[in-house]
């Protein structure tokens, strides 16, 4: 985490958390979700336009990546100075790209090693790694097939609805916050 973020957290410890304004899609893209977009439905819904605007500013993306973490409940967030901005996940907290040597790199730019390879009921492929759990980018599924053919990994079947519990992540911190009694 950036030093300036740590300093802001110490200076302003009681800034309220932010929910629903940032989303991560299945291709590793970040989406800004204003009030209008949030009124269209949840980030995970199929409603057209509910994802929001794709963030493209390189310095902002780098800042998000450096300050992306999870809390003790498995809710992922971006620490924006003193404010914790919880992330709505389309599927998983990481989206993996694979290089020619089958090394996974997350949307954050961090590389890691594979612990397990899984495939769900609709054919989506996931990797459990030292860094965490994530979906393999659709453009890299052929590389996963090559790794499997070469015997580098074993493929395990899974059910997508069980993954958040099994791997300790929350897809909608906003829904969790709304469900808490006042």
Short mmCIF file of N, CA, C and O in Angstrom, two decimals, residues 5 8-9 12-19 21 63 67 77-86:
data_model
loop_
_atom_site.label_atom_id
_atom_site.label_comp_id
_atom_site.label_asym_id
_atom_site.label_seq_id
_atom_site.Cartn_x
_atom_site.Cartn_y
_atom_site.Cartn_z
N UNK A 5 -1.20 6.75 1.30
CA UNK A 5 -2.48 6.17 1.69
C UNK A 5 -2.44 5.83 3.17
O UNK A 5 -3.38 6.13 3.91
N UNK A 8 -2.77 9.00 5.19
CA UNK A 8 -4.15 9.52 5.16
C UNK A 8 -5.06 8.70 6.08
O UNK A 8 -5.92 9.26 6.77
N UNK A 9 -4.83 7.38 6.12
CA UNK A 9 -5.64 6.52 7.00
C UNK A 9 -5.39 6.88 8.47
O UNK A 9 -6.33 6.89 9.28
N UNK A 12 -7.04 10.49 9.12
CA UNK A 12 -8.51 10.49 9.10
C UNK A 12 -9.02 9.05 9.28
O UNK A 12 -9.46 8.41 8.32
N UNK A 13 -9.02 8.54 10.50
CA UNK A 13 -9.37 7.12 10.71
C UNK A 13 -10.86 6.78 10.60
O UNK A 13 -11.21 5.62 10.49
N UNK A 14 -11.72 7.78 10.60
CA UNK A 14 -13.16 7.49 10.65
C UNK A 14 -13.92 7.86 9.38
O UNK A 14 -15.10 8.19 9.43
N UNK A 15 -13.27 7.80 8.23
CA UNK A 15 -13.94 8.08 6.97
C UNK A 15 -14.84 6.88 6.63
O UNK A 15 -14.40 5.74 6.70
N UNK A 16 -16.11 7.13 6.29
CA UNK A 16 -17.01 6.00 5.99
C UNK A 16 -16.58 5.23 4.74
O UNK A 16 -16.02 5.80 3.80
N UNK A 17 -16.85 3.94 4.76
CA UNK A 17 -16.56 3.09 3.60
C UNK A 17 -17.51 3.43 2.46
O UNK A 17 -18.61 3.94 2.66
N UNK A 18 -17.07 3.10 1.26
CA UNK A 18 -17.84 3.37 0.05
C UNK A 18 -18.21 2.04 -0.61
O UNK A 18 -17.35 1.16 -0.76
N UNK A 19 -19.46 1.89 -1.00
CA UNK A 19 -19.95 0.65 -1.59
C UNK A 19 -20.61 0.92 -2.94
O UNK A 19 -21.31 1.91 -3.11
N UNK A 21 -19.48 1.62 -5.98
CA UNK A 21 -18.97 2.58 -6.96
C UNK A 21 -17.87 2.03 -7.85
O UNK A 21 -17.49 2.66 -8.83
N UNK A 63 -2.65 3.14 -9.40
CA UNK A 63 -2.94 3.46 -8.00
C UNK A 63 -3.91 2.43 -7.40
O UNK A 63 -3.70 1.93 -6.28
N UNK A 67 -3.08 -0.51 -4.33
CA UNK A 67 -3.83 -0.37 -3.09
C UNK A 67 -5.06 -1.27 -3.05
O UNK A 67 -6.05 -0.96 -2.39
N UNK A 77 -11.31 -4.52 -1.71
CA UNK A 77 -11.47 -3.07 -1.72
C UNK A 77 -10.23 -2.41 -2.31
O UNK A 77 -9.17 -3.00 -2.44
N UNK A 78 -10.41 -1.15 -2.63
CA UNK A 78 -9.34 -0.26 -3.06
C UNK A 78 -9.24 0.80 -1.97
O UNK A 78 -10.23 1.47 -1.67
N UNK A 79 -8.07 0.89 -1.35
CA UNK A 79 -7.88 1.89 -0.30
C UNK A 79 -7.53 3.21 -0.96
O UNK A 79 -6.43 3.40 -1.46
N UNK A 80 -8.49 4.12 -1.00
CA UNK A 80 -8.34 5.42 -1.66
C UNK A 80 -8.10 6.48 -0.58
O UNK A 80 -9.04 7.07 -0.07
N UNK A 81 -6.85 6.66 -0.23
CA UNK A 81 -6.54 7.56 0.88
C UNK A 81 -7.15 6.98 2.14
O UNK A 81 -7.01 5.79 2.41
N UNK A 82 -7.91 7.80 2.90
CA UNK A 82 -8.51 7.27 4.13
C UNK A 82 -9.79 6.46 3.90
O UNK A 82 -10.31 5.85 4.82
N UNK A 83 -10.27 6.44 2.66
CA UNK A 83 -11.55 5.77 2.39
C UNK A 83 -11.35 4.41 1.74
O UNK A 83 -10.60 4.27 0.78
N UNK A 84 -12.05 3.43 2.26
CA UNK A 84 -12.06 2.09 1.69
C UNK A 84 -13.21 2.00 0.69
O UNK A 84 -14.37 2.15 1.06
N UNK A 85 -12.86 1.75 -0.58
CA UNK A 85 -13.85 1.64 -1.65
C UNK A 85 -14.00 0.16 -1.99
O UNK A 85 -13.12 -0.43 -2.60
N UNK A 86 -15.10 -0.43 -1.55
CA UNK A 86 -15.31 -1.86 -1.77
C UNK A 86 -15.64 -2.14 -3.23
O UNK A 86 -16.32 -1.35 -3.89
#
